[in-house]
Coordinates of C-alpha atoms and ligand atoms in Angstrom, one line a residue:
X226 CA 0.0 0.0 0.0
X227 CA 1.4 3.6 -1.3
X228 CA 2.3 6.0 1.2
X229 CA -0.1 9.0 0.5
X230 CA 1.9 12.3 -0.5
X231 CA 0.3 14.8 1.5
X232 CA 0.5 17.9 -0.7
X233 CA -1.8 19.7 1.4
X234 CA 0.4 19.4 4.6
X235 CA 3.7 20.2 2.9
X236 CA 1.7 23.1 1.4
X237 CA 0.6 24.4 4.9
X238 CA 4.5 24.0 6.0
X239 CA 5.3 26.0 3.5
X240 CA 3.0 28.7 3.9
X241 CA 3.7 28.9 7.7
X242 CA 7.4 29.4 7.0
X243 CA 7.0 32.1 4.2
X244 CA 4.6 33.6 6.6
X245 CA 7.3 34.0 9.1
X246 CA 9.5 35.3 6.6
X247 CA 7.3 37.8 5.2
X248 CA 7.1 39.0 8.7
X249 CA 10.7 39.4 8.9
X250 CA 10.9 41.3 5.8
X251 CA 8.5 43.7 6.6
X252 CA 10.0 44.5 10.3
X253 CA 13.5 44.9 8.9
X254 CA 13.1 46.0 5.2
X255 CA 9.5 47.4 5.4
X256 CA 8.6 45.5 2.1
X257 CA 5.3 43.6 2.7
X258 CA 5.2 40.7 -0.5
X259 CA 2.7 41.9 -3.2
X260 CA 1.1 39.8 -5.8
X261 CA -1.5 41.6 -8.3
X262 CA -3.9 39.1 -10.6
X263 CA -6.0 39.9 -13.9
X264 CA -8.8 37.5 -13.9
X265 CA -10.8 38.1 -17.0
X266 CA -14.6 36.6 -17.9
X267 CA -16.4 34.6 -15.6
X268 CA -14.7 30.9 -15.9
X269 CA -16.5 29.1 -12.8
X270 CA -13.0 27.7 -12.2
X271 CA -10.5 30.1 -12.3
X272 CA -12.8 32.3 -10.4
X273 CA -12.1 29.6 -7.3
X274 CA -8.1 29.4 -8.1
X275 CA -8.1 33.6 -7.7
X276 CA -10.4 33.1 -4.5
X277 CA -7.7 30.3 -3.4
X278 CA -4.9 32.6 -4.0
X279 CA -6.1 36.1 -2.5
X280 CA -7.0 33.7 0.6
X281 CA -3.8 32.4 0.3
X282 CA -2.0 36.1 0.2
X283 CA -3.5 36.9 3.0
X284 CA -3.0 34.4 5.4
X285 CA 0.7 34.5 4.4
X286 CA 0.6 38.1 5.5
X287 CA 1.0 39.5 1.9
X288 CA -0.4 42.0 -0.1
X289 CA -2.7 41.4 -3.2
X290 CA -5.0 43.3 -5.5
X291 CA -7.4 42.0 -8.1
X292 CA -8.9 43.2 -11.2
X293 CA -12.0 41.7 -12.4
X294 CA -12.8 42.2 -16.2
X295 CA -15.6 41.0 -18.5
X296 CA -15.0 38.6 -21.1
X297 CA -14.8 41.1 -24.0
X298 CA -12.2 43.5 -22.4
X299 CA -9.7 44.6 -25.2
X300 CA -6.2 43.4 -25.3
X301 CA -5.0 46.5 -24.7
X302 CA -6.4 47.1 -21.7
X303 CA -4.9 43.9 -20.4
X304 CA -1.8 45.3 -21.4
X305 CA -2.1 48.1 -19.7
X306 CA -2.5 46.7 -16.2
X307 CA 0.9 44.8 -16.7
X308 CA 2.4 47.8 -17.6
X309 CA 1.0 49.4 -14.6
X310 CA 1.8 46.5 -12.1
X311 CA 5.7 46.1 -13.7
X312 CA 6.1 49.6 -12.7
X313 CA 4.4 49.6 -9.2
X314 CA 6.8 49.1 -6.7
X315 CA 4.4 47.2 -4.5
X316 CA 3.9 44.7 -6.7
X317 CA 6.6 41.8 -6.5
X318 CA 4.3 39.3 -8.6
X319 CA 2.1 39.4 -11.9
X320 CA -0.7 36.4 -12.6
X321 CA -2.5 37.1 -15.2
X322 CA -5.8 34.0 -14.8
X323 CA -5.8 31.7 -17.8
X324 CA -7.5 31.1 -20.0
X325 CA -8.0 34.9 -21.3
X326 CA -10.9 35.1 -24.2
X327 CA -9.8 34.1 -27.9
X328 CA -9.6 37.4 -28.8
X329 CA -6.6 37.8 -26.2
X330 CA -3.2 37.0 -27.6
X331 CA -2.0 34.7 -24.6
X332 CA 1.6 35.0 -25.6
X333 CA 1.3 38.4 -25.9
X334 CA 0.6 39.3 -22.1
X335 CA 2.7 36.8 -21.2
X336 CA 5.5 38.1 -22.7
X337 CA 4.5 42.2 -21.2
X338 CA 5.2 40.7 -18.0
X339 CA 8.4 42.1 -16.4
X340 CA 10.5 38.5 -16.1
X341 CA 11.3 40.0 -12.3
X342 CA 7.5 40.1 -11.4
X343 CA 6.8 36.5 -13.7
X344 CA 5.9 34.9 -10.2
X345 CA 3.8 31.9 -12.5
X346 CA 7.4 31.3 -14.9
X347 CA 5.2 31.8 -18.0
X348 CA 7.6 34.2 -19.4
X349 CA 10.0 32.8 -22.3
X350 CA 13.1 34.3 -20.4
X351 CA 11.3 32.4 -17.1
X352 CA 11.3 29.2 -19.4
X353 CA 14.5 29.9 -20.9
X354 CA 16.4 29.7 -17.7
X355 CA 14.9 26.7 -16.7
X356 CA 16.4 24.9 -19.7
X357 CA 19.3 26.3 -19.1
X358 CA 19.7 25.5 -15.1
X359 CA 19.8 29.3 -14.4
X360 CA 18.0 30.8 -11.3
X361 CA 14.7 32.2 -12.3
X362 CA 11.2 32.0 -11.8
X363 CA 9.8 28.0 -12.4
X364 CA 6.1 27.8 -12.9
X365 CA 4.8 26.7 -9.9
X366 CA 3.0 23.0 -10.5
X367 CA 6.6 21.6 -11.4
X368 CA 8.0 23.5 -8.6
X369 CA 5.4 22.2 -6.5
X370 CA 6.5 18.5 -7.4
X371 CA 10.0 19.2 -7.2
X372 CA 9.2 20.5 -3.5
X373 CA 7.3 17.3 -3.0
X374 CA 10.4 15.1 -4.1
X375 CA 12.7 17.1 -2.1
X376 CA 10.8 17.0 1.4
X377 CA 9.4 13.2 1.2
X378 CA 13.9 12.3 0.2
X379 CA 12.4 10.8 -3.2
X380 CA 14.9 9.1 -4.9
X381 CA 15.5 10.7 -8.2
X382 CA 19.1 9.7 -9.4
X383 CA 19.5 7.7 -12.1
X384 CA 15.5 6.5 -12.4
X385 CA 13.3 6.4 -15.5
X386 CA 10.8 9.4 -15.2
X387 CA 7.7 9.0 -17.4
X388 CA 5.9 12.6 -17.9
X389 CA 2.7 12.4 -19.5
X390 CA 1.7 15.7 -21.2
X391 CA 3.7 18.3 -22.7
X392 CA 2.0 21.6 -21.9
X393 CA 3.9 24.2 -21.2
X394 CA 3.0 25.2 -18.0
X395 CA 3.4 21.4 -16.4
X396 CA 4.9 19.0 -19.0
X397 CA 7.7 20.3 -20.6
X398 CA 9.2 22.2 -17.4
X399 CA 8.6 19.6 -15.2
X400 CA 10.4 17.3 -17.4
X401 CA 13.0 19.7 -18.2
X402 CA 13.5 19.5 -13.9
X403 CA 13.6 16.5 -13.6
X404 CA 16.0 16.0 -15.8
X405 CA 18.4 17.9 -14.3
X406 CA 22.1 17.1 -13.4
X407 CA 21.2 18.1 -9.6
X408 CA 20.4 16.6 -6.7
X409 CA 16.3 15.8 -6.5
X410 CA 16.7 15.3 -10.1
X411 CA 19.1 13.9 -12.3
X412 CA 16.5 11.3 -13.8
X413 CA 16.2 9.3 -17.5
X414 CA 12.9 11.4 -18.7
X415 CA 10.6 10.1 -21.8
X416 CA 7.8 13.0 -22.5
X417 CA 4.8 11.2 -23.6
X418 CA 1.4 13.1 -25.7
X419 CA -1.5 12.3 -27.4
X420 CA 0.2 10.8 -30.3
X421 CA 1.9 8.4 -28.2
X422 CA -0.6 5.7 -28.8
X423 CA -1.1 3.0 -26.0
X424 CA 0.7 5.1 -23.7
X425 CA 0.5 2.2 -20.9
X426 CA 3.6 0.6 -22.8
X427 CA 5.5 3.5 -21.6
X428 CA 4.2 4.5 -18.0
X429 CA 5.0 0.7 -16.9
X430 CA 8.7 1.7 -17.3
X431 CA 7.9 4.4 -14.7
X432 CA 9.5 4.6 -11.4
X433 CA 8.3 8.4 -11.1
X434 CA 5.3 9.0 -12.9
X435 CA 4.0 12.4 -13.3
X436 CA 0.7 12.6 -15.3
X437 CA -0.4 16.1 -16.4
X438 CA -3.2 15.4 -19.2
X439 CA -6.4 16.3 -17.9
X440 CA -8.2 13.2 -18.5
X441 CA -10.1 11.2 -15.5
X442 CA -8.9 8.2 -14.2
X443 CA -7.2 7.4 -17.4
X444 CA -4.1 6.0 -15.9
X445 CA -4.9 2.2 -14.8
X446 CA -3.3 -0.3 -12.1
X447 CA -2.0 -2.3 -15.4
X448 CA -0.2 0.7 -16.4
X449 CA 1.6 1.1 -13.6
X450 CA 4.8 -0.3 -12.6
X451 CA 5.2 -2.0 -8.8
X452 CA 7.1 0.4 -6.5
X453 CA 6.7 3.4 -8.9
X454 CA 6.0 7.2 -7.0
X455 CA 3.1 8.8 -8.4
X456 CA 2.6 12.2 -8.7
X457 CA -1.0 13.0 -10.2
X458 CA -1.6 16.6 -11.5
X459 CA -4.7 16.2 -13.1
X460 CA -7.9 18.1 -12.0
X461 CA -11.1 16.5 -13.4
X462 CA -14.9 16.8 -12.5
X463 CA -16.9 14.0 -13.0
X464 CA -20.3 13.4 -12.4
X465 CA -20.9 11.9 -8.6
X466 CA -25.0 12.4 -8.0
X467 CA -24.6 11.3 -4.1
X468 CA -22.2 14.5 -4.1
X469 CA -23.6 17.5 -2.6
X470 CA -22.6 19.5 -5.6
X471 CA -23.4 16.6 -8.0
X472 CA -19.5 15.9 -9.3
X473 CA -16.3 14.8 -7.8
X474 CA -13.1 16.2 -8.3
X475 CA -10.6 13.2 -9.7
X476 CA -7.4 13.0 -10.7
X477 CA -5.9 11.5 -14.1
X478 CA -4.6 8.6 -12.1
X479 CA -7.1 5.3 -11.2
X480 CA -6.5 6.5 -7.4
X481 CA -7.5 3.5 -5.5
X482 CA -6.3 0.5 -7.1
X483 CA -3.6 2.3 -8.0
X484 CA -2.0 3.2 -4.5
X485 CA -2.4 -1.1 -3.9
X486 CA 1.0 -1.1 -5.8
X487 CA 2.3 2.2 -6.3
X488 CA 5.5 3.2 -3.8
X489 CA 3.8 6.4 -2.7
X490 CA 1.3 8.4 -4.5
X491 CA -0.3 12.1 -4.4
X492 CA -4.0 12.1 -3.9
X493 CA -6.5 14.3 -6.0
X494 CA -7.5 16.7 -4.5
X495 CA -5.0 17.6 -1.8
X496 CA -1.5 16.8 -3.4
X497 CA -0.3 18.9 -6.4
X498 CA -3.2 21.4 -5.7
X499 CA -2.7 23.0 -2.7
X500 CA 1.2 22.9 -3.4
X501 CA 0.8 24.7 -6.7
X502 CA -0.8 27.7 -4.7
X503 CA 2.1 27.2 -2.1
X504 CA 5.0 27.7 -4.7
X505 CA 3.2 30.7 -6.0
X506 CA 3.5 32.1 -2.9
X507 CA 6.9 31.3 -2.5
X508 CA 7.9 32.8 -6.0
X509 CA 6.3 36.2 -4.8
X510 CA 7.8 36.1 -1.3
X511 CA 11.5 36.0 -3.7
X512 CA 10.3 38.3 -6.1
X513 CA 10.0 40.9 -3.3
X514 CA 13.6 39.4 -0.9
X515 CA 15.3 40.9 -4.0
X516 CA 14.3 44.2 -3.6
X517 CA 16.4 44.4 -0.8
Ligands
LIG710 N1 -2.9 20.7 -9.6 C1 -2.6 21.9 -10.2 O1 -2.3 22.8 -9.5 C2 -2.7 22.0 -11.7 C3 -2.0 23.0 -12.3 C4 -2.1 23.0 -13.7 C5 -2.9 22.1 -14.4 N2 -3.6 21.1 -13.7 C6 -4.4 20.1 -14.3 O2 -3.5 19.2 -15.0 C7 -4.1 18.8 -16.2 C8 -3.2 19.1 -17.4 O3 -3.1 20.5 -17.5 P1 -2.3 21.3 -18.6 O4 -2.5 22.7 -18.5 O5 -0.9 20.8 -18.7 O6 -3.1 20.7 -19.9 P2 -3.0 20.8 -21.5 O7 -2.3 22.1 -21.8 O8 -4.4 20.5 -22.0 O9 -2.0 19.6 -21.9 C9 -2.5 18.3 -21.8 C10 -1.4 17.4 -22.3 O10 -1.8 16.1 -22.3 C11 -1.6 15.4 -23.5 N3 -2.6 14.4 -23.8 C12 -3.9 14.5 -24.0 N4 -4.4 13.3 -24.2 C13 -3.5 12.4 -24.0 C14 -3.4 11.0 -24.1 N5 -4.5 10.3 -24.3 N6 -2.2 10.4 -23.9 C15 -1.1 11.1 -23.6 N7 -1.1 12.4 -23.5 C16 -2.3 13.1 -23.8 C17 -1.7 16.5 -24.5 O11 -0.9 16.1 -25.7 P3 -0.7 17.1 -27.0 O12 0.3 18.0 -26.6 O13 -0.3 16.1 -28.0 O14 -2.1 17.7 -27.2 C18 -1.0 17.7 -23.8 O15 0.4 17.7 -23.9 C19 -5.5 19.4 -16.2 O16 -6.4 18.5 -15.6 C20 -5.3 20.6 -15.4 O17 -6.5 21.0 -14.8 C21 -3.5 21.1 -12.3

């Protein structure tokens, strides 16, 4: 039987240290952490993840502002918040919510953002670095799992890591990490994606798996390899009519018969989740140490 990652405690830990530190900033440098977030439209979902992260900020004893725009705002306007926030001092961190409307060019606000305020490592100079090993923003689900790794003493060395997905938000810099001659790291990666075909011929040679697809349940006990560690990124709704709300939230990984012959594992929800808010954090809390 797995050992159960608990995202949601290391996530806590986390938080409770960067609180403290935030503290300690602001008595001796008067610089209180700032993270400012666009969320455009009304996406049911990212509306929670921006409620999750002002709750978040302010628990952690940082400072936050949000800007709430219909779906139909123009790109420029969009633009013109980053330009505002990369100049405001008070502002150590720039989200900007995705998905924007099609109308938005993604890449395009992504790139407006100041690389020292690119607390979600969106930016290509963000992604750049991480390629290249330098010190720089990493988007915060691979962090998140890298965190993971490095408090439960995972080892990495030397393994076969299986990534499934390629986005690049999860996939490719979470690979990218874990391939990494550095402690934590230094694993054999394959990237697999939907042209992969039976992708279980590939996840069996896992001993890390890290599934970022999007797709529920999709990774079965006979894909799995004995022993392997688990990490499960997926966030899927599924119909559950005994649930109050009338879904579920499930991962991309077949949870419980799963964790009968996985090494350790990272539950949905309360494993990559919570630590994904918690690196973000983190990120910002650095963004504004440097100001020092
Ligand atoms: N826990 C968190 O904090 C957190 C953070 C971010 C995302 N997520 C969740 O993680 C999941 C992935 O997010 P994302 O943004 O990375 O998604 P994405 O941009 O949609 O990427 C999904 C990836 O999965 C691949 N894929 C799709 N079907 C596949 C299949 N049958 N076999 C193998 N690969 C397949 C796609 O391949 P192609 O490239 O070929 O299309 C793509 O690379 C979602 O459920 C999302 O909600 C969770």
């Amino acid at each position: 039987m797995a050992q159960i990652i608990d995202g949601k405690k290391v996530a806590a830990e986390i938080r409770e240290e960067l609180r403290h530190k935030a503290a300690e900033l602001y008595r001796e440098h008067n610089i209180k952490p700032g993270l400012a977030i666009l969320l455009v439209g009304n996406n049911p979902a990212s509306e929670i993840y921006v409620k999750m992260k002002i709750k978040a900020c302010a628990e952690t004893g940082f400072h936050s502002v949000v800007e709430r725009e219909p779906d139909d705002i123009p790109e420029s306007k969009v633009l013109d918040y980053i330009s505002k926030w990369n100049a405001d001092p008070e502002i150590h961190g720039i989200l900007v919510q995705l998905p924007l409307p099609g109308h938005i060019d993604e890449n395009k606000v992504i790139e407006a953002i100041s690389p020292e305020k690119d607390v979600d490592g969106f930016h290509p100079v963000s992604a750049g670095k991480l390629l290249l090993g330098l010190d720089g923003f990493v988007s915060c689900t691979p962090a998140g799992i890298m965190e993971l790794i490095k408090r439960y003493g995972i080892e990495t060395s030397g393994k076969h890591a299986v990534v499934v997905g390629r986005s690049n938000i999860v996939g490719k810099p979470v690979a990218n990490l874990m391939a990494r001659k550095s402690k934590n790291a230094n694993s054999i990666v394959t990237i697999c994606h939907s042209a992969a075909g039976d992708i279980g011929q590939y996840t069996r040679q896992a001993d890390i798996l890290i599934s970022a697809v999007g797709s529920p349940l999709m990774i079965k006990k006979d894909m799995v390899k004995e022993g392997a560690v688990i990490f499960d990124v997926g966030i899927n709704r599924v119909d559950d009519s005994s649930a109050k709300k009338g879904y579920r939230v499930v991962g991309d990984v077949d949870f419980d018969p799963v964790k009968d012959i996985a090494s350790a594992i990272t539950p949905v929800p309360g494993g990559i989740g919570p630590m994904t808010i918690a690196m973000l954090l983190s990120n910002t809390f650095e963004s504004a140490a440097k100001r020092i």
